[in-house]
Structures are given as C-alpha cells and as structure tokens.
PDB file of C-alpha atoms in Angstrom:
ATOM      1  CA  UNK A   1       9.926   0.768   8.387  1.00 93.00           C
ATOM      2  CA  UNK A   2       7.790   1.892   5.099  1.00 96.00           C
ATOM      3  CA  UNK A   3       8.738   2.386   2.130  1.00 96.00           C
ATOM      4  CA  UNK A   4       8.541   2.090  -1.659  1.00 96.00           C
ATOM      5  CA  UNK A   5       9.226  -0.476  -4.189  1.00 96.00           C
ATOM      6  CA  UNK A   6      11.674   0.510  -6.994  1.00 96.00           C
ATOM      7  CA  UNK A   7      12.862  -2.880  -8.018  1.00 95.00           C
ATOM      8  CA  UNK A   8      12.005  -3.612 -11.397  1.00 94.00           C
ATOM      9  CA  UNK A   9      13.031  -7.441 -10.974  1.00 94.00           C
ATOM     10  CA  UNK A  10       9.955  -7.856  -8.366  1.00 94.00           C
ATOM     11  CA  UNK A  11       7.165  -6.452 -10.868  1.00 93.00           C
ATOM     12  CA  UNK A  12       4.527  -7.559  -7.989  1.00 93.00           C
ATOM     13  CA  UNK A  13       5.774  -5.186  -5.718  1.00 95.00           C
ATOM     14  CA  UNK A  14       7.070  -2.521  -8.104  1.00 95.00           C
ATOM     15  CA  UNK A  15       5.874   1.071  -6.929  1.00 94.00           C
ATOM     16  CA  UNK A  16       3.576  -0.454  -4.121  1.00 96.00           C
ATOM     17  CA  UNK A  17       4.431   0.403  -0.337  1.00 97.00           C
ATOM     18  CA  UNK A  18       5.761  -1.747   1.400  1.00 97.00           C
ATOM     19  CA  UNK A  19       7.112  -2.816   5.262  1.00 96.00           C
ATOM     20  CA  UNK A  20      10.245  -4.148   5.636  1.00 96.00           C
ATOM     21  CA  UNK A  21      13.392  -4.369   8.262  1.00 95.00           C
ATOM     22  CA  UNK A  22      17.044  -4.162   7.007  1.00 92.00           C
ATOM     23  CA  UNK A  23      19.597  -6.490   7.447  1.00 86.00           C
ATOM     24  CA  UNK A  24      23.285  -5.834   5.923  1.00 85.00           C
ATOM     25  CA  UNK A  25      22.467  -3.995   2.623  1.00 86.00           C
ATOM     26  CA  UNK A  26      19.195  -5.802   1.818  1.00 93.00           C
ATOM     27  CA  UNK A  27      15.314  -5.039   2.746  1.00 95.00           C
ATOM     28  CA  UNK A  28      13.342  -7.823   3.961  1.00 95.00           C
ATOM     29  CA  UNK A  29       9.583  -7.545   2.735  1.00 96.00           C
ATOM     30  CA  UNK A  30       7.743  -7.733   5.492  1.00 95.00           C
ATOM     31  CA  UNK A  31       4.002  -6.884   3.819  1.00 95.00           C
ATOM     32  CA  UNK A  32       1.810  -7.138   1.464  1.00 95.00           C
ATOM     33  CA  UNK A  33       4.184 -10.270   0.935  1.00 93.00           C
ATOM     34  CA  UNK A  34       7.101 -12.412   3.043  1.00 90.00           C
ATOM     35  CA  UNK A  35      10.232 -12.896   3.072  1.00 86.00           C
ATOM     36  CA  UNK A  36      11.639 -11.355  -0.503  1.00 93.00           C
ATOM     37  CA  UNK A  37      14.863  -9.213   0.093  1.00 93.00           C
ATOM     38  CA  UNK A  38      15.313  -6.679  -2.061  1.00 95.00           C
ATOM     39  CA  UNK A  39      18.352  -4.321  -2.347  1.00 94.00           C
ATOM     40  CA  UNK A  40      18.273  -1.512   0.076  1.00 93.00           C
ATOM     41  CA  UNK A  41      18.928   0.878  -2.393  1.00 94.00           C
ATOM     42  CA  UNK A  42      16.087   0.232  -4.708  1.00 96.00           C
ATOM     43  CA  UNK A  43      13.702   1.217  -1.275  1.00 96.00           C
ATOM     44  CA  UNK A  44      12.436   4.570  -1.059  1.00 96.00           C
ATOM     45  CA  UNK A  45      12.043   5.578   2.147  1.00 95.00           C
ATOM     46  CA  UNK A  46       8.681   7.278   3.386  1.00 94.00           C
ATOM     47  CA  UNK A  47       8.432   9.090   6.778  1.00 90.00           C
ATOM     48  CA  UNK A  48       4.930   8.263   8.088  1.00 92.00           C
ATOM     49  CA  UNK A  49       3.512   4.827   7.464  1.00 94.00           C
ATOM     50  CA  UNK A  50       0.429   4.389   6.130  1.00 96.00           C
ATOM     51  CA  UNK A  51      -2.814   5.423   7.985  1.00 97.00           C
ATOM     52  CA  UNK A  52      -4.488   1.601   6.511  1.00 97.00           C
ATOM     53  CA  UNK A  53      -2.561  -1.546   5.933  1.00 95.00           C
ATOM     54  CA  UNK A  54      -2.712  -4.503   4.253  1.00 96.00           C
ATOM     55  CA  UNK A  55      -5.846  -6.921   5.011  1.00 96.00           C
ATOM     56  CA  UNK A  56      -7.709  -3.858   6.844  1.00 97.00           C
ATOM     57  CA  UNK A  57     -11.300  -3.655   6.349  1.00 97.00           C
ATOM     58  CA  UNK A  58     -12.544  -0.409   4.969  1.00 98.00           C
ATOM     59  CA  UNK A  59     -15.388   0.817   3.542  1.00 96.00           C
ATOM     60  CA  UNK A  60     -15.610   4.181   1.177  1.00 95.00           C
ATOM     61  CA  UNK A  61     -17.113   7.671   3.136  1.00 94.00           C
ATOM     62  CA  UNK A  62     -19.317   8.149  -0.130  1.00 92.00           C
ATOM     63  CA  UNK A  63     -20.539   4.221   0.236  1.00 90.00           C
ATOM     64  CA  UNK A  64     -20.758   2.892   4.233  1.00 89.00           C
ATOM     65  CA  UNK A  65     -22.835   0.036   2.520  1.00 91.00           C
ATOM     66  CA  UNK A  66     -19.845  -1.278   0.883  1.00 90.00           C
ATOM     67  CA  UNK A  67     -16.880  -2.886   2.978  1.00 95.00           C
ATOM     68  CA  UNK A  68     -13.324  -4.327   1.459  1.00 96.00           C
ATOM     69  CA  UNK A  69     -10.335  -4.381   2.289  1.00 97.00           C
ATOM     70  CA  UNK A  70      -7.325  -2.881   1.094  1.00 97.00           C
ATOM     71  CA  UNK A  71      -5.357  -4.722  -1.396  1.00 96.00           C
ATOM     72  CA  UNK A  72      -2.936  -2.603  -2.647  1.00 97.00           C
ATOM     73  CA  UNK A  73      -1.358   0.086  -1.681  1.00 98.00           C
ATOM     74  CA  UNK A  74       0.727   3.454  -3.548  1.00 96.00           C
ATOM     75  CA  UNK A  75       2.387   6.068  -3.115  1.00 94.00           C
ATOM     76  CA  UNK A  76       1.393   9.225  -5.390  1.00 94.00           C
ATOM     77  CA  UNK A  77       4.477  10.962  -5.873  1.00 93.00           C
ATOM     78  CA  UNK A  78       3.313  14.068  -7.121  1.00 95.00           C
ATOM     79  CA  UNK A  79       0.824  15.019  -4.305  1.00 93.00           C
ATOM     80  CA  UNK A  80       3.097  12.878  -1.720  1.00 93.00           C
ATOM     81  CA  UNK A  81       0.391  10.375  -0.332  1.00 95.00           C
ATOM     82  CA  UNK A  82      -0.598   7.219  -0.136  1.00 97.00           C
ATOM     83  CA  UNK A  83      -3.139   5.856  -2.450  1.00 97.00           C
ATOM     84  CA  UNK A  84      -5.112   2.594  -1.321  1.00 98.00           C
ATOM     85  CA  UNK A  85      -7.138  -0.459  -3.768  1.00 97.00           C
ATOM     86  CA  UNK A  86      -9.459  -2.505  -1.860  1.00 97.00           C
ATOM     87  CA  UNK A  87     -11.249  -5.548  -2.513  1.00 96.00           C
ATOM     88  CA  UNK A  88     -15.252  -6.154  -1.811  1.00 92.00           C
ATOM     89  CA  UNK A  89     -16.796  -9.142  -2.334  1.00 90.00           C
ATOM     90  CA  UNK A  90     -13.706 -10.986  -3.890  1.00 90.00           C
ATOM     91  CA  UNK A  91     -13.663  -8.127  -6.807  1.00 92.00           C
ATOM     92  CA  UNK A  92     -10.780  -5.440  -7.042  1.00 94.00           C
ATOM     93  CA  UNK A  93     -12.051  -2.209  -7.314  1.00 90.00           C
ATOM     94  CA  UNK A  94     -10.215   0.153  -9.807  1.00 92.00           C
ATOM     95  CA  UNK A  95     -10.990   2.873  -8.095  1.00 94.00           C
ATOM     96  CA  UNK A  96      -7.929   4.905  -6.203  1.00 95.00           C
ATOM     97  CA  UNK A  97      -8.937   5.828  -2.498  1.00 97.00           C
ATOM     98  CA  UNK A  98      -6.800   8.100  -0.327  1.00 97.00           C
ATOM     99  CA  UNK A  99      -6.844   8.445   3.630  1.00 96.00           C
ATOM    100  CA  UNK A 100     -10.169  10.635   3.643  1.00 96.00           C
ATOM    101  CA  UNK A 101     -12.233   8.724   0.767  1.00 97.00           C
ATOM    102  CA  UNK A 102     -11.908   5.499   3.374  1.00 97.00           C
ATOM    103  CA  UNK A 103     -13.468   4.989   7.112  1.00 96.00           C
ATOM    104  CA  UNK A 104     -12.181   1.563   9.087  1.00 95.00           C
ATOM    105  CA  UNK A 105     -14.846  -0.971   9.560  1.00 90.00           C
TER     106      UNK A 105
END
C-alpha cells in the first residue's frame, strides 16, 4: 500500500510517500526506509502508487544526457500527484519532476 507521511515525530519521512503494510493499528515503512511503524492514522492513503520508486534510474525528457535516480518522493496536494527528486552523480537536484518530466533508464 502507498501512502503519505503525516507524522511530525519522523521529520525524515514527513510529507514524503511512502510503502508500507499494516499490522494492528500501526504502518510498517516499507520504503524509502525499513522497518519504522508509524501510527495508522497519521498515513494518508493514496489510490494509485507511484509510476517511479525509490532507487529507479531516471533521466529528465528535456535532458536524456543526464541519468539519477529518484530520491525522494511527494505528493502535491493541490494538483493531486506525485512529485519526484532524483540524484545524478551523487548531487540532489532541487528541481521537482512529475511523471511526464521523467523517462526510465
């Protein structure tokens, strides 16, 4: 299952999607990290997972040249989509990507 963040206590995952199975009350993170549970309620639940996941290896329409891969990924809640961050040659971009700025490598 996907999701969203909400926890406040876990400031690393805080508005990022995340993967996770239930079990009694609690979320179990399954990506971008392992093993933190985090109350079920503080989960927002999103429909369709994300088209790119952690770790994938991307590289921007505008740029083929360029490969990362994603680091981080949102959820915009105004337009309802997921925004990705990706990482090329061991720098973050700050640049926001959604599903048709990126092409997998």
């Amino acid at each position: 299952m996907w999701g969203v963040c909400l926890d406040i206590n876990v400031p690393e995952l805080f508005q990022k999607a995340v993967e996770f199975k239930m079990d009694s009350g609690n979320a179990t993170i399954l990506k971008p990290v392992q093993n933190i549970k985090v109350s079920a309620n503080k989960i927002m639940l999103i429909d369709n997972p994300p088209y790119f996941v952690y770790g994938e290896i991307v590289s921007p329409l505008n740029h083929t040249d360029i490969t990362g891969k994603i680091h981080t990924i949102i959820w915009h809640f105004k337009i309802k989509e997921f925004c990705y961050y990706i990482e090329s040659d061991r720098m973050k971009k700050s640049k926001r990507y959604y599903v048709n700025d990126l092409i997998k490598k």
